[in-house]
Amino acid sequence: MVSVLSFVPRGVLAVSLAAVPSLAALTAVPAAAAPAVPAAVAPLPVRPDGRGGDHLTVVVRHAAGGRNGRYEVFCHPEGGRHPDVAGTCRMLDARTRWGRDAFAPVAPGTTCAMVHGGPATARVTGTWAGRPVDARFDRRDGCEIGRWNRMVPLLPRVGGPAPEFPG
């Protein structure tokens, strides 16, 4: 079959209807033959404020030296009210692995040093890598201190200078 092309305005292509056997033949593709879109390609959820990406809210309590408060971090794109948004996003990106929860609690039955790191607590809520986050942190033993320290700068460094917010 020969198709006939004619000249039309730029960007538009006209094809003779004789070149197309039938519209039904072109659209009759079984659902099983349609390619599946992997979940990893699905877009991230969009928040009501229209921003995509990741959003975390951190509430820190009982951390002396001006560290208490409510912080917000947006990643992909970066933003929010936090002393180190860029560093937090880089750290979380580095800790994120497929099939692993970057905010997971210490595994039950783990042997931990019985040292107390102070009364500081934190709660992290929001969305990271398209998944909901609701994690609690404290410094009651060596394992929890290590877990907290691995989340710096999302969580404040305890024992150092107080964070400063950019002007």
Coordinates of N, CA, C and O in Angstrom, one line a residue:
M1 N 0.8 -1.2 0.0 CA 0.0 0.0 0.0 C 0.9 1.2 0.0 O 1.9 1.3 0.7
V2 N 0.6 2.2 -0.8 CA 1.3 3.4 -0.9 C 0.6 4.6 -0.2 O -0.6 4.7 -0.4
S3 N 1.3 5.3 0.6 CA 0.6 6.5 1.2 C 1.0 7.7 0.5 O 2.1 7.8 -0.1
V4 N 0.1 8.7 0.5 CA 0.4 9.9 -0.2 C 0.5 11.0 0.8 O -0.3 11.2 1.7
L5 N 1.7 11.7 0.7 CA 1.9 12.8 1.6 C 1.7 14.1 0.9 O 2.0 14.2 -0.3
S6 N 1.1 15.1 1.6 CA 0.9 16.4 1.0 C 1.6 17.4 1.8 O 1.8 17.2 3.0
F7 N 1.9 18.6 1.3 CA 2.5 19.6 2.1 C 1.4 20.4 2.8 O 0.5 20.8 2.2
V8 N 1.6 20.5 4.1 CA 0.7 21.3 5.0 C 1.6 22.1 5.9 O 2.8 22.0 5.9
P9 N 1.0 23.0 6.7 CA 1.8 23.8 7.6 C 2.8 23.0 8.4 O 2.5 21.9 8.8
R10 N 3.9 23.7 8.7 CA 5.0 23.0 9.5 C 4.5 22.3 10.7 O 3.7 22.9 11.5
G11 N 4.9 21.1 11.0 CA 4.6 20.4 12.2 C 3.3 19.5 12.0 O 3.0 18.8 12.9
V12 N 2.7 19.6 10.9 CA 1.5 18.8 10.6 C 1.8 17.9 9.5 O 2.3 18.3 8.4
L13 N 1.4 16.6 9.6 CA 1.6 15.7 8.5 C 0.3 15.0 8.1 O -0.4 14.6 9.0
A14 N 0.0 15.1 6.9 CA -1.3 14.5 6.4 C -1.0 13.2 5.7 O 0.0 13.1 4.9
V15 N -1.8 12.2 5.9 CA -1.6 10.9 5.3 C -2.9 10.5 4.7 O -4.0 10.7 5.2
S16 N -2.8 9.9 3.5 CA -4.0 9.5 2.8 C -4.7 8.4 3.6 O -4.1 7.5 4.2
L17 N -6.0 8.5 3.7 CA -6.8 7.4 4.4 C -6.6 6.1 3.8 O -6.8 5.1 4.5
A18 N -6.2 6.0 2.6 CA -6.0 4.7 1.9 C -4.8 4.0 2.5 O -4.7 2.8 2.4
A19 N -4.0 4.7 3.2 CA -2.8 4.1 3.8 C -3.1 3.4 5.1 O -2.3 2.6 5.6
V20 N -4.3 3.7 5.7 CA -4.6 3.2 7.0 C -5.8 2.2 6.8 O -6.9 2.5 6.4
P21 N -5.5 0.9 7.0 CA -6.5 -0.2 6.8 C -7.8 0.1 7.6 O -8.9 0.1 7.0
S22 N -7.7 0.3 8.9 CA -8.9 0.7 9.6 C -8.5 1.2 11.0 O -7.4 0.8 11.5
L23 N -9.3 2.1 11.5 CA -9.0 2.6 12.8 C -9.0 1.5 13.9 O -8.3 1.5 14.8
A24 N -9.9 0.6 13.8 CA -10.1 -0.5 14.7 C -8.8 -1.3 14.8 O -8.4 -1.8 15.8
A25 N -8.2 -1.6 13.6 CA -7.0 -2.4 13.6 C -5.8 -1.7 14.3 O -5.0 -2.3 14.9
L26 N -5.8 -0.4 14.3 CA -4.8 0.4 15.0 C -5.0 0.4 16.5 O -4.0 0.5 17.3
T27 N -6.2 0.4 17.0 CA -6.5 0.5 18.4 C -6.7 -0.8 19.1 O -6.8 -0.8 20.3
A28 N -6.8 -1.9 18.4 CA -7.1 -3.2 18.9 C -5.8 -3.8 19.5 O -5.2 -4.7 18.9
V29 N -5.4 -3.4 20.7 CA -4.2 -3.9 21.3 C -4.7 -4.5 22.6 O -5.3 -3.9 23.5
P30 N -4.5 -5.8 22.8 CA -4.9 -6.5 24.1 C -4.2 -5.8 25.3 O -3.1 -5.4 25.2
A31 N -5.0 -5.8 26.4 CA -4.4 -5.2 27.6 C -3.2 -5.9 28.0 O -2.2 -5.3 28.6
A32 N -3.1 -7.2 27.8 CA -1.9 -8.0 28.2 C -0.7 -7.5 27.5 O 0.4 -7.7 27.9
A33 N -0.9 -7.0 26.2 CA 0.3 -6.6 25.4 C 0.8 -5.3 25.8 O 1.9 -4.9 25.4
A34 N 0.0 -4.5 26.5 CA 0.4 -3.1 26.9 C 1.5 -3.2 27.9 O 1.5 -4.0 28.9
P35 N 2.6 -2.5 27.8 CA 3.7 -2.6 28.7 C 3.3 -2.0 30.1 O 2.6 -1.0 30.2
A36 N 3.8 -2.7 31.1 CA 3.5 -2.3 32.5 C 4.5 -1.2 32.9 O 5.7 -1.2 32.5
V37 N 4.0 -0.2 33.6 CA 4.9 0.8 34.1 C 5.4 0.4 35.5 O 4.6 0.2 36.4
P38 N 6.7 0.3 35.7 CA 7.2 -0.1 37.0 C 6.9 1.0 38.0 O 6.8 2.1 37.7
A39 N 6.7 0.5 39.3 CA 6.4 1.4 40.4 C 7.4 2.5 40.6 O 7.2 3.6 41.0
A40 N 8.7 2.1 40.3 CA 9.8 3.1 40.5 C 9.7 4.3 39.6 O 10.3 5.3 39.8
V41 N 8.9 4.2 38.5 CA 8.8 5.3 37.5 C 7.6 6.2 37.9 O 7.5 7.3 37.4
A42 N 6.7 5.7 38.8 CA 5.6 6.5 39.1 C 6.0 7.8 39.7 O 7.0 7.9 40.5
P43 N 5.3 8.9 39.4 CA 5.6 10.2 40.0 C 5.4 10.2 41.5 O 4.6 9.5 42.0
L44 N 6.2 11.1 42.2 CA 6.0 11.3 43.6 C 4.7 12.0 43.8 O 4.2 12.7 43.0
P45 N 4.1 11.7 45.0 CA 2.8 12.4 45.3 C 3.0 13.9 45.4 O 4.1 14.4 45.7
V46 N 2.0 14.6 45.0 CA 2.0 16.1 45.1 C 1.2 16.5 46.3 O 0.1 16.1 46.5
R47 N 1.8 17.4 47.1 CA 1.2 17.9 48.3 C 0.1 18.9 47.9 O 0.2 19.5 46.8
P48 N -0.8 19.3 48.8 CA -1.8 20.3 48.6 C -1.2 21.6 48.2 O -1.8 22.4 47.5
D49 N 0.0 21.9 48.7 CA 0.6 23.2 48.3 C 1.2 23.2 46.9 O 1.8 24.2 46.5
G50 N 1.1 22.1 46.2 CA 1.5 22.0 44.8 C 3.0 21.6 44.7 O 3.5 21.4 43.5
R51 N 3.7 21.4 45.7 CA 5.1 21.0 45.7 C 5.2 19.5 45.6 O 4.6 18.8 46.4
G52 N 6.1 19.0 44.8 CA 6.3 17.6 44.7 C 7.5 17.3 45.7 O 7.9 18.1 46.4
G53 N 8.0 16.1 45.6 CA 9.2 15.8 46.4 C 8.9 15.3 47.8 O 7.8 14.8 48.1
D54 N 9.9 15.4 48.6 CA 9.9 14.9 50.0 C 9.7 16.0 51.0 O 10.3 17.1 50.8
H55 N 9.0 15.7 52.0 CA 8.7 16.7 53.1 C 8.7 16.0 54.4 O 8.1 15.0 54.6
L56 N 9.6 16.6 55.3 CA 9.6 16.0 56.7 C 9.4 17.2 57.7 O 10.0 18.3 57.5
T57 N 8.7 16.9 58.8 CA 8.6 17.8 59.9 C 9.3 17.1 61.1 O 9.1 15.9 61.4
V58 N 10.2 17.9 61.7 CA 11.0 17.4 62.9 C 10.6 18.2 64.1 O 10.7 19.4 64.1
V59 N 10.2 17.5 65.2 CA 9.9 18.2 66.4 C 10.9 17.7 67.4 O 11.0 16.5 67.7
V60 N 11.8 18.6 67.9 CA 12.9 18.2 68.9 C 12.5 18.8 70.3 O 12.1 20.0 70.4
R61 N 12.6 18.0 71.3 CA 12.3 18.4 72.7 C 13.5 18.0 73.6 O 14.1 17.0 73.4
H62 N 13.6 18.7 74.7 CA 14.6 18.4 75.7 C 16.0 18.4 75.3 O 16.9 17.7 75.9
A63 N 16.3 19.1 74.2 CA 17.7 19.2 73.7 C 18.2 20.6 74.0 O 17.7 21.5 73.4
A64 N 19.0 20.7 75.0 CA 19.4 22.0 75.5 C 20.1 22.8 74.4 O 20.5 22.3 73.4
G65 N 20.4 24.1 74.7 CA 21.2 24.9 73.9 C 20.5 25.4 72.7 O 21.2 25.6 71.6
G66 N 19.2 25.7 72.7 CA 18.5 26.3 71.6 C 18.2 25.3 70.4 O 17.9 25.7 69.3
R67 N 18.2 24.0 70.7 CA 18.0 23.0 69.7 C 16.5 22.6 69.6 O 16.1 21.9 68.7
N68 N 15.8 22.9 70.7 CA 14.3 22.5 70.7 C 13.6 23.3 69.6 O 13.9 24.4 69.3
G69 N 12.6 22.7 69.1 CA 11.7 23.4 68.1 C 11.1 22.5 67.0 O 11.3 21.2 67.1
R70 N 10.5 23.1 66.1 CA 9.8 22.4 65.0 C 10.5 22.9 63.7 O 10.6 24.1 63.5
Y71 N 11.0 21.9 63.0 CA 11.8 22.2 61.8 C 11.0 21.6 60.6 O 10.5 20.5 60.8
E72 N 11.1 22.2 59.4 CA 10.6 21.6 58.2 C 11.7 21.5 57.2 O 12.4 22.4 57.0
V73 N 11.7 20.3 56.5 CA 12.7 20.1 55.4 C 11.9 19.6 54.2 O 11.1 18.7 54.3
F74 N 12.2 20.3 53.1 CA 11.7 19.8 51.8 C 12.9 19.5 51.0 O 13.9 20.2 50.9
C75 N 12.9 18.3 50.3 CA 13.9 17.9 49.4 C 13.3 17.6 48.0 O 12.2 17.1 48.0
H76 N 14.1 17.8 47.0 CA 13.6 17.5 45.6 C 12.4 18.3 45.2 O 11.4 17.7 44.8
P77 N 12.4 19.6 45.3 CA 13.5 20.6 45.5 C 13.6 20.9 47.0 O 12.7 20.7 47.8
E78 N 14.8 21.5 47.3 CA 15.2 21.8 48.7 C 14.5 23.1 49.1 O 14.3 24.0 48.4
G79 N 14.2 23.1 50.4 CA 13.6 24.2 51.0 C 13.2 23.9 52.5 O 13.4 22.8 53.0
G80 N 12.6 24.9 53.1 CA 12.1 24.7 54.5 C 12.8 25.5 55.5 O 13.8 26.3 55.2
R81 N 12.4 25.4 56.7 CA 13.0 26.1 57.9 C 13.7 25.1 58.7 O 13.2 24.4 59.5
H82 N 15.0 25.0 58.5 CA 15.9 24.0 59.1 C 17.3 24.6 59.0 O 17.7 25.2 58.0
P83 N 18.2 24.4 60.0 CA 19.5 24.9 59.9 C 20.4 24.4 58.8 O 21.3 25.1 58.4
D84 N 20.1 23.2 58.3 CA 21.0 22.7 57.2 C 20.1 21.8 56.2 O 20.2 20.6 56.2
V85 N 19.3 22.5 55.4 CA 18.4 21.8 54.5 C 19.2 21.0 53.5 O 19.0 19.8 53.3
A86 N 20.2 21.6 52.9 CA 21.0 20.9 51.9 C 21.8 19.7 52.4 O 21.7 18.6 51.9
G87 N 22.4 19.8 53.6 CA 23.1 18.7 54.2 C 22.1 17.6 54.6 O 22.4 16.4 54.5
T88 N 20.9 18.0 55.1 CA 19.9 17.0 55.5 C 19.5 16.2 54.3 O 19.4 14.9 54.3
C89 N 19.2 16.9 53.2 CA 18.8 16.2 51.9 C 19.9 15.2 51.4 O 19.6 14.1 51.0
R90 N 21.1 15.7 51.4 CA 22.2 14.8 51.0 C 22.4 13.6 51.9 O 22.5 12.5 51.4
M91 N 22.3 13.8 53.2 CA 22.4 12.7 54.1 C 21.3 11.7 53.9 O 21.5 10.5 53.8
L92 N 20.1 12.1 53.8 CA 18.9 11.2 53.6 C 19.0 10.5 52.3 O 18.7 9.3 52.2
D93 N 19.4 11.2 51.2 CA 19.6 10.6 49.9 C 20.7 9.5 50.0 O 20.5 8.4 49.5
A94 N 21.8 9.7 50.7 CA 22.8 8.7 50.9 C 22.3 7.5 51.7 O 22.8 6.4 51.5
R95 N 21.4 7.7 52.7 CA 21.0 6.6 53.5 C 19.8 5.8 52.9 O 19.4 4.8 53.4
T96 N 19.2 6.3 51.8 CA 18.0 5.7 51.3 C 18.4 4.6 50.4 O 19.2 4.7 49.4
R97 N 17.9 3.4 50.6 CA 18.2 2.2 49.9 C 16.9 1.5 49.6 O 16.0 1.4 50.5
W98 N 16.7 0.9 48.4 CA 15.5 0.2 48.0 C 15.3 -1.0 49.0 O 16.1 -1.7 49.4
G99 N 14.0 -1.0 49.6 CA 13.6 -2.1 50.5 C 14.1 -1.9 51.9 O 13.8 -2.7 52.8
R100 N 14.7 -0.7 52.2 CA 15.2 -0.5 53.6 C 14.6 0.9 54.1 O 14.5 1.8 53.3
D101 N 14.2 0.9 55.3 CA 13.6 2.1 55.9 C 14.7 2.9 56.6 O 15.3 2.5 57.5
A102 N 15.0 4.1 56.0 CA 16.1 5.0 56.5 C 15.8 5.4 57.9 O 16.7 5.8 58.7
F103 N 14.5 5.3 58.4 CA 14.1 5.8 59.7 C 13.8 4.6 60.6 O 13.2 4.9 61.7
A104 N 14.2 3.4 60.3 CA 13.8 2.2 61.1 C 14.3 2.3 62.5 O 15.4 2.8 62.8
P105 N 13.5 1.8 63.4 CA 14.0 1.8 64.8 C 15.1 0.7 65.0 O 15.3 -0.1 64.1
V106 N 15.7 0.7 66.2 CA 16.7 -0.3 66.5 C 15.9 -1.6 66.5 O 14.8 -1.7 67.1
A107 N 16.5 -2.7 65.9 CA 15.9 -4.0 65.9 C 15.7 -4.6 67.3 O 16.6 -4.4 68.1
P108 N 14.6 -5.2 67.5 CA 14.3 -5.8 68.9 C 15.4 -6.9 69.1 O 15.9 -7.5 68.2
G109 N 15.9 -6.9 70.3 CA 16.8 -7.9 70.7 C 18.3 -7.5 70.5 O 19.2 -8.3 70.8
T110 N 18.5 -6.3 70.0 CA 19.9 -5.8 69.8 C 20.5 -5.5 71.1 O 19.9 -4.9 72.0
T111 N 21.8 -5.9 71.2 CA 22.5 -5.7 72.5 C 23.1 -4.3 72.4 O 23.8 -3.9 71.4
C112 N 22.8 -3.4 73.4 CA 23.2 -2.0 73.3 C 23.9 -1.7 74.6 O 23.6 -2.2 75.7
A113 N 24.9 -0.8 74.5 CA 25.6 -0.3 75.7 C 24.7 0.5 76.5 O 23.9 1.3 76.0
M114 N 24.7 0.3 77.8 CA 23.8 1.0 78.7 C 24.5 2.3 79.2 O 24.9 2.5 80.3
V115 N 24.5 3.2 78.2 CA 24.9 4.6 78.5 C 23.7 5.5 78.2 O 22.9 5.2 77.3
H116 N 23.6 6.6 78.9 CA 22.5 7.5 78.7 C 23.0 8.8 78.0 O 24.0 9.4 78.5
G117 N 22.4 9.1 76.9 CA 22.9 10.3 76.1 C 22.1 11.5 76.4 O 22.2 12.5 75.6
G118 N 21.3 11.6 77.4 CA 20.5 12.8 77.7 C 19.1 12.6 77.4 O 18.6 11.6 76.8
P119 N 18.3 13.6 77.8 CA 16.8 13.6 77.7 C 16.2 13.9 76.3 O 15.0 13.9 76.1
A120 N 17.1 14.3 75.3 CA 16.6 14.8 74.0 C 15.7 13.7 73.3 O 16.0 12.5 73.3
T121 N 14.6 14.2 72.7 CA 13.7 13.3 71.9 C 13.4 14.1 70.6 O 13.5 15.3 70.6
A122 N 13.0 13.3 69.6 CA 12.6 13.9 68.4 C 11.6 13.0 67.7 O 11.6 11.8 67.9
R123 N 10.7 13.6 67.0 CA 9.7 12.9 66.2 C 9.8 13.4 64.8 O 9.8 14.7 64.6
V124 N 9.9 12.5 63.8 CA 10.0 12.9 62.4 C 8.8 12.3 61.7 O 8.5 11.1 61.8
T125 N 8.0 13.2 61.1 CA 6.8 12.8 60.3 C 6.9 13.4 58.9 O 7.6 14.4 58.7
G126 N 6.2 12.8 58.0 CA 6.1 13.3 56.6 C 6.2 12.2 55.6 O 5.7 11.1 55.8
T127 N 6.8 12.6 54.5 CA 7.0 11.6 53.4 C 8.4 11.7 52.9 O 9.0 12.7 52.7
W128 N 9.0 10.5 52.7 CA 10.4 10.3 52.2 C 10.3 9.2 51.2 O 9.9 8.1 51.5
A129 N 10.9 9.5 50.0 CA 11.0 8.5 48.9 C 9.6 7.9 48.6 O 9.4 6.8 48.3
G130 N 8.6 8.8 48.7 CA 7.2 8.4 48.4 C 6.5 7.5 49.4 O 5.4 7.0 49.2
R131 N 7.2 7.4 50.6 CA 6.6 6.6 51.7 C 6.3 7.4 52.9 O 7.1 8.3 53.2
P132 N 5.3 7.1 53.7 CA 5.0 7.9 54.9 C 6.1 7.6 55.9 O 6.7 6.5 56.0
V133 N 6.4 8.6 56.7 CA 7.4 8.5 57.8 C 6.7 8.9 59.1 O 6.0 10.0 59.2
D134 N 6.9 8.1 60.2 CA 6.5 8.5 61.5 C 7.5 7.8 62.4 O 7.3 6.7 62.8
A135 N 8.6 8.5 62.8 CA 9.7 7.9 63.5 C 10.0 8.7 64.8 O 9.9 9.9 64.8
R136 N 10.3 8.0 65.8 CA 10.7 8.6 67.1 C 12.1 8.3 67.4 O 12.6 7.2 67.2
F137 N 12.8 9.3 68.0 CA 14.2 9.2 68.3 C 14.4 9.6 69.8 O 13.7 10.5 70.2
D138 N 15.3 8.9 70.5 CA 15.8 9.4 71.8 C 17.2 9.0 72.0 O 17.8 8.5 71.0
R139 N 17.8 9.2 73.2 CA 19.2 8.9 73.4 C 19.3 8.1 74.7 O 20.2 8.3 75.5
R140 N 18.4 7.1 74.9 CA 18.4 6.3 76.1 C 19.5 5.2 76.3 O 19.7 4.7 77.4
D141 N 20.1 4.8 75.2 CA 21.2 3.8 75.3 C 22.1 4.0 74.1 O 21.9 4.8 73.2
G142 N 23.2 3.2 74.0 CA 24.2 3.3 73.0 C 23.6 3.1 71.6 O 24.0 3.8 70.6
C143 N 22.7 2.2 71.4 CA 22.1 2.0 70.1 C 21.2 3.2 69.6 O 21.3 3.6 68.5
E144 N 20.5 3.8 70.5 CA 19.6 4.9 70.2 C 20.5 6.2 70.0 O 20.2 7.0 69.1
I145 N 21.6 6.3 70.7 CA 22.5 7.4 70.5 C 23.1 7.3 69.1 O 23.2 8.3 68.4
G146 N 23.5 6.1 68.7 CA 24.1 5.9 67.4 C 23.0 6.2 66.3 O 23.4 6.8 65.3
R147 N 21.8 5.7 66.5 CA 20.7 6.0 65.5 C 20.5 7.5 65.4 O 20.3 8.0 64.3
W148 N 20.4 8.2 66.5 CA 20.3 9.6 66.5 C 21.4 10.3 65.7 O 21.2 11.1 64.8
N149 N 22.7 9.9 66.1 CA 23.9 10.5 65.4 C 23.9 10.3 63.9 O 24.4 11.1 63.2
R150 N 23.4 9.1 63.5 CA 23.4 8.8 62.0 C 22.4 9.7 61.3 O 22.5 9.9 60.1
M151 N 21.5 10.3 62.0 CA 20.5 11.2 61.4 C 20.8 12.7 61.5 O 20.0 13.6 61.1
V152 N 22.0 13.0 62.0 CA 22.5 14.4 62.0 C 22.9 14.7 60.5 O 23.6 13.8 59.9
P153 N 22.5 15.7 59.9 CA 22.0 17.0 60.4 C 20.5 17.1 60.5 O 20.0 18.2 60.8
L154 N 19.7 16.1 60.1 CA 18.2 16.2 60.2 C 17.9 16.4 61.7 O 17.1 17.3 62.0
L155 N 18.5 15.7 62.6 CA 18.4 15.9 64.0 C 19.6 16.7 64.5 O 20.7 16.6 63.9
P156 N 19.4 17.5 65.5 CA 20.6 18.4 65.9 C 21.7 17.5 66.6 O 21.4 16.5 67.2
R157 N 22.9 18.0 66.4 CA 24.0 17.4 67.0 C 23.9 17.8 68.5 O 23.9 18.9 68.8
V158 N 23.9 16.8 69.4 CA 23.8 17.0 70.8 C 25.2 17.2 71.4 O 26.1 16.3 71.1
G159 N 25.5 18.2 72.1 CA 26.8 18.4 72.7 C 27.7 19.4 72.0 O 28.7 19.8 72.4
G160 N 27.2 19.9 70.8 CA 28.0 20.9 70.1 C 27.3 22.3 70.1 O 26.3 22.5 70.9
P161 N 27.7 23.2 69.3 CA 27.1 24.5 69.3 C 25.6 24.5 68.8 O 25.3 23.6 68.0
A162 N 24.8 25.4 69.2 CA 23.4 25.4 68.8 C 23.3 25.8 67.3 O 24.1 26.5 66.8
P163 N 22.3 25.2 66.6 CA 22.2 25.5 65.2 C 21.7 27.0 65.0 O 21.1 27.5 65.9
E164 N 22.1 27.6 63.9 CA 21.6 28.9 63.6 C 20.8 28.8 62.3 O 21.2 28.1 61.3
F165 N 19.7 29.6 62.2 CA 18.9 29.6 61.0 C 19.5 30.7 60.1 O 19.9 31.7 60.6
P166 N 19.5 30.3 58.8 CA 19.9 31.4 57.9 C 19.0 32.6 57.9 O 17.8 32.5 58.1
G167 N 19.6 33.8 57.8 CA 18.9 35.1 57.8 C 17.7 35.1 57.0 O 16.8 35.7 56.9

